[in-house]
PDB file of C-alpha atoms in Angstrom:
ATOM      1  CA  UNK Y 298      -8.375 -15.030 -27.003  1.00 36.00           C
ATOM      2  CA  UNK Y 299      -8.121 -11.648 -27.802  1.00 44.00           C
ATOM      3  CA  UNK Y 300      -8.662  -8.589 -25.238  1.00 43.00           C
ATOM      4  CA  UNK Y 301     -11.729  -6.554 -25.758  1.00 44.00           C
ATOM      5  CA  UNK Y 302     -11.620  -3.430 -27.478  1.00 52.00           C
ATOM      6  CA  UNK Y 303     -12.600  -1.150 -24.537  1.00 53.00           C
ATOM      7  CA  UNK Y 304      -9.833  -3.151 -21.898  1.00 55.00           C
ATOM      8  CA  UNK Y 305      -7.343  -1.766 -24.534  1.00 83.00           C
ATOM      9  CA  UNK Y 306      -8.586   1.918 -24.925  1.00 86.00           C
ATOM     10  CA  UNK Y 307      -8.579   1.875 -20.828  1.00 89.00           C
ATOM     11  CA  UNK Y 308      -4.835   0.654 -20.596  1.00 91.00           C
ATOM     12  CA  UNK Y 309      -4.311   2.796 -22.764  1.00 93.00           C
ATOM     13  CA  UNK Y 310      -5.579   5.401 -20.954  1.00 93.00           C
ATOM     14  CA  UNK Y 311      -4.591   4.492 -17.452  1.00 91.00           C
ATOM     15  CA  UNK Y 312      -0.998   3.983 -18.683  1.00 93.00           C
ATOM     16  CA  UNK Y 313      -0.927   7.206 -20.590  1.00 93.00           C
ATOM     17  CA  UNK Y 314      -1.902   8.979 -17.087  1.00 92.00           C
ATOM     18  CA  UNK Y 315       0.509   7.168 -15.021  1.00 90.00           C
ATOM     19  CA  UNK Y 316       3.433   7.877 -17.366  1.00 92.00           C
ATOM     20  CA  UNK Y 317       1.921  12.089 -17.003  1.00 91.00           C
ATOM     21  CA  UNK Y 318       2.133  11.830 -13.495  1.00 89.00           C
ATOM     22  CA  UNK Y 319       5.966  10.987 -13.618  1.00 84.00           C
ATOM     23  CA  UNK Y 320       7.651   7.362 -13.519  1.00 82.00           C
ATOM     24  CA  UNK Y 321       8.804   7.350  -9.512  1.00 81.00           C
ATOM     25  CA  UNK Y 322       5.419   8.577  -8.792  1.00 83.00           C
ATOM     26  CA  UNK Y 323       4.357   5.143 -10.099  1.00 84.00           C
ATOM     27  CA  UNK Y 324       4.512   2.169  -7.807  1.00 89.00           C
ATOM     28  CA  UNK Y 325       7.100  -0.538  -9.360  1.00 89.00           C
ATOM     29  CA  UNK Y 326       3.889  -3.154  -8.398  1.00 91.00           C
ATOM     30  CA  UNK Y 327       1.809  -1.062 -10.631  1.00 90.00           C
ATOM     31  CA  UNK Y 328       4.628  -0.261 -13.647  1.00 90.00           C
ATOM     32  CA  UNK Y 329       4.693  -4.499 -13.697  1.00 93.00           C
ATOM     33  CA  UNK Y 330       1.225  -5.456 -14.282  1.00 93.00           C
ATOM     34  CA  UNK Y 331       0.822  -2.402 -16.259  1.00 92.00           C
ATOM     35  CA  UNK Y 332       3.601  -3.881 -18.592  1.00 94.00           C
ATOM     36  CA  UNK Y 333       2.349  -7.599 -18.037  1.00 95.00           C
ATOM     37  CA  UNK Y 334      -1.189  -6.419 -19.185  1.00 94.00           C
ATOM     38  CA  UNK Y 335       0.608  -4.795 -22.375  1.00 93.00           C
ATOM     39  CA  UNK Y 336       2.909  -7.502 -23.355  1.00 95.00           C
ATOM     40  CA  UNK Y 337       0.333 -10.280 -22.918  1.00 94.00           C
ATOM     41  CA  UNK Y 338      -1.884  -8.527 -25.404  1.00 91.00           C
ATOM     42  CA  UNK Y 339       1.251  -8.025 -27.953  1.00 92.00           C
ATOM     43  CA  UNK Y 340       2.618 -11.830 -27.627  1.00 92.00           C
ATOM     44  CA  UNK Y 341      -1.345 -13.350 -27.872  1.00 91.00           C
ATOM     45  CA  UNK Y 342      -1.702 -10.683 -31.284  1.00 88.00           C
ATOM     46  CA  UNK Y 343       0.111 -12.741 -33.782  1.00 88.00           C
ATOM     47  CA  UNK Y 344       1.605  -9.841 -35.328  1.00 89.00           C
ATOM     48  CA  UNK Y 345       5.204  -9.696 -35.567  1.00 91.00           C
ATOM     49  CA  UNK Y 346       5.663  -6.016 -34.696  1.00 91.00           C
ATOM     50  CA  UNK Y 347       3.417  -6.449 -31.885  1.00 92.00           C
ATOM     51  CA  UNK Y 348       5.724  -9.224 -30.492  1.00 92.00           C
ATOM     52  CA  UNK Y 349       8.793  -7.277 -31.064  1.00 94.00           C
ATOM     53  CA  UNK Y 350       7.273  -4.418 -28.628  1.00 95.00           C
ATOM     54  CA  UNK Y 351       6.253  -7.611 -25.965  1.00 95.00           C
ATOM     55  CA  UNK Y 352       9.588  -8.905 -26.031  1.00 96.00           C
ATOM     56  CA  UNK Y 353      11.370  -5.308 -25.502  1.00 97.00           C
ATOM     57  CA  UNK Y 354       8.359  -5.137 -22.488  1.00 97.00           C
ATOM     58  CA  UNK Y 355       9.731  -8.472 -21.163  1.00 96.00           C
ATOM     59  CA  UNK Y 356      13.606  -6.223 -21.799  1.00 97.00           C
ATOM     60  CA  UNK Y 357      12.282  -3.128 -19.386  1.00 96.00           C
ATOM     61  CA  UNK Y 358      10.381  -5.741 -16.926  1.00 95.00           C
ATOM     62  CA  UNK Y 359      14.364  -7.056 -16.653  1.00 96.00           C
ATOM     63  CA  UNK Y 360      15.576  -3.755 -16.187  1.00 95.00           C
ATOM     64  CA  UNK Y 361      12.884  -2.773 -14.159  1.00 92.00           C
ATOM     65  CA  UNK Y 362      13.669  -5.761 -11.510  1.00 93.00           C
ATOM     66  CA  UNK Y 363      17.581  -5.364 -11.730  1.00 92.00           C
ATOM     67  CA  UNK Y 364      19.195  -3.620  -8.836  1.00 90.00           C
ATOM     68  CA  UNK Y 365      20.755  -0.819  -8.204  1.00 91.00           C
ATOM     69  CA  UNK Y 366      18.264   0.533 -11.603  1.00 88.00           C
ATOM     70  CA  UNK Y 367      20.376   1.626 -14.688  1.00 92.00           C
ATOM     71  CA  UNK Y 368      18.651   4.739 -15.785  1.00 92.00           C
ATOM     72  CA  UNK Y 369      20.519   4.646 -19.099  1.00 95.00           C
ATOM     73  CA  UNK Y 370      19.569   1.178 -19.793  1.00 95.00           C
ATOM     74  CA  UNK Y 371      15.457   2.495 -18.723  1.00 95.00           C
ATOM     75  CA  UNK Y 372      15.650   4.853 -21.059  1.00 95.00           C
ATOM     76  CA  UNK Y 373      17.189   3.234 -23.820  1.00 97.00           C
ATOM     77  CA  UNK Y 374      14.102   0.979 -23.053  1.00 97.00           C
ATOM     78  CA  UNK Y 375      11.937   3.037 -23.131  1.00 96.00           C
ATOM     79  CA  UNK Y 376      12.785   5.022 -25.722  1.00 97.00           C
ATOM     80  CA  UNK Y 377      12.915   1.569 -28.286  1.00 97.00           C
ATOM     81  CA  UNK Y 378       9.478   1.202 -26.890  1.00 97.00           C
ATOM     82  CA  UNK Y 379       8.240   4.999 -28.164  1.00 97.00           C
ATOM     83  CA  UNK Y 380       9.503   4.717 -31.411  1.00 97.00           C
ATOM     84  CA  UNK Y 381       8.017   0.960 -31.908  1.00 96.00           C
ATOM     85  CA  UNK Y 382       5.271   2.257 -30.942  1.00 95.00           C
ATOM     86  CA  UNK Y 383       5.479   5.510 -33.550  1.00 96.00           C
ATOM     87  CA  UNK Y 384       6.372   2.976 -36.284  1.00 95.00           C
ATOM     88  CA  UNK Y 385       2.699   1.069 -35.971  1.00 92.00           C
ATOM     89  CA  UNK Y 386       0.697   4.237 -35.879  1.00 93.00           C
ATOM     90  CA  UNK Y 387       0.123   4.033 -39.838  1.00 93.00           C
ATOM     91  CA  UNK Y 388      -1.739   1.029 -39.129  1.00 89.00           C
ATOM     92  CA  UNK Y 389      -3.360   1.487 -36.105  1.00 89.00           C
ATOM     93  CA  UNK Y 390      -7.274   1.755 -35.475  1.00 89.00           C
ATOM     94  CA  UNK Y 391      -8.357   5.040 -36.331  1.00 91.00           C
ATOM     95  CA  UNK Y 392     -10.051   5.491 -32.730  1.00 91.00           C
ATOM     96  CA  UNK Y 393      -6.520   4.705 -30.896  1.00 91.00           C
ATOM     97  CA  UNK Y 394      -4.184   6.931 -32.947  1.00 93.00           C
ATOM     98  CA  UNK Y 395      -4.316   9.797 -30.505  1.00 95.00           C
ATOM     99  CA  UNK Y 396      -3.190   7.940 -27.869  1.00 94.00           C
ATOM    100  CA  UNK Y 397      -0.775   5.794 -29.254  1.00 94.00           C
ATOM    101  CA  UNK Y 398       0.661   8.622 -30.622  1.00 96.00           C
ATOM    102  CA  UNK Y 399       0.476  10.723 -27.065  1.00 96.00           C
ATOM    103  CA  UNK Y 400       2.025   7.318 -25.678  1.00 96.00           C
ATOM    104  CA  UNK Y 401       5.371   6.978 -27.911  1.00 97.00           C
ATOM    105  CA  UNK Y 402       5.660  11.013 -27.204  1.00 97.00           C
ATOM    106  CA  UNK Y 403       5.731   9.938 -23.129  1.00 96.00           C
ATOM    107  CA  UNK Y 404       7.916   7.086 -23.359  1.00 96.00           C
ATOM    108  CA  UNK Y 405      10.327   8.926 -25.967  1.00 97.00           C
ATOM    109  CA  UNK Y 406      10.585  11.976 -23.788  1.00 96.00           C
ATOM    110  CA  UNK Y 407      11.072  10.004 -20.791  1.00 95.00           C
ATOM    111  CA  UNK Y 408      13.664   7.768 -21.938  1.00 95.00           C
ATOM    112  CA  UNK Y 409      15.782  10.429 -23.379  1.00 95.00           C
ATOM    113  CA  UNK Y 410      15.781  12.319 -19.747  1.00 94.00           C
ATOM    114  CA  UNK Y 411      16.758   9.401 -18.279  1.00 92.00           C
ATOM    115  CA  UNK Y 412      19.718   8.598 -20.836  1.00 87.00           C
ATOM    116  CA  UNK Y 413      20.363  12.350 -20.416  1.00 82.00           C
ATOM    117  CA  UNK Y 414      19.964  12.998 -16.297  1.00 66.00           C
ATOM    118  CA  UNK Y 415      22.107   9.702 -15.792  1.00 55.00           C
ATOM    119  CA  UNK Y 416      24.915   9.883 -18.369  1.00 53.00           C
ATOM    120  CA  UNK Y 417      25.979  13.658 -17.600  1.00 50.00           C
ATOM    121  CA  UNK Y 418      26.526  12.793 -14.039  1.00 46.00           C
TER     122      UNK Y 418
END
């Protein structure tokens, strides 16, 4: 059964803000069931592409859980996630190209400092 059009536009949304407000400001509790919400929609989709982005969700859920956390490794992750992401905006709905697009922006941006902060040390 597939998710409602508005329950998308508000994850969108509410995942958008908590990636603006920075990643440790974001409770790991929330950062899971924000990703569960996400990957459940991709894997029930049936579209290929949108499985490949649930099954690199179920890779930064891994990471995510792992301890000590490999910041390289996150944003690698996250990073794969962004340009995923960039690559379906052709085909997306018209009404959710803004914020797909201001999502792969975050989650490039944010992998790439965390590749950068924790490889130069």
């Amino acid at each position: 059964m597939a998710s409602s059009p508005s329950v998308t536009a508000d994850l969108l949304a509410d995942t958008i803000h908590a990636l603006q407000s920075g990643l440790t400001s974001l409770p790991l509790s929330q950062a899971m069931d924000t990703t569960e919400a996400w990957q459940q929609q991709f894997l029930q989709s049936g579209i290929p592409e949108l499985q490949d982005i649930a099954r690199e969700i179920g890779n930064l859920q891994s990471l995510l859980t792992s301890q000590p956390l490999d910041g390289p490794s996150l944003g690698r992750s996250l990073g794969m996630l962004g340009a995923q992401i960039s690559d379906l905006l052709p085909h997306a709905p018209e009404d959710r190209k803004l914020g797909l697009s201001q999502l792969s922006t975050l989650l490039l941006r944010i992998g790439g400092e965390l590749e950068v902060d924790n490889n130069g040390r």
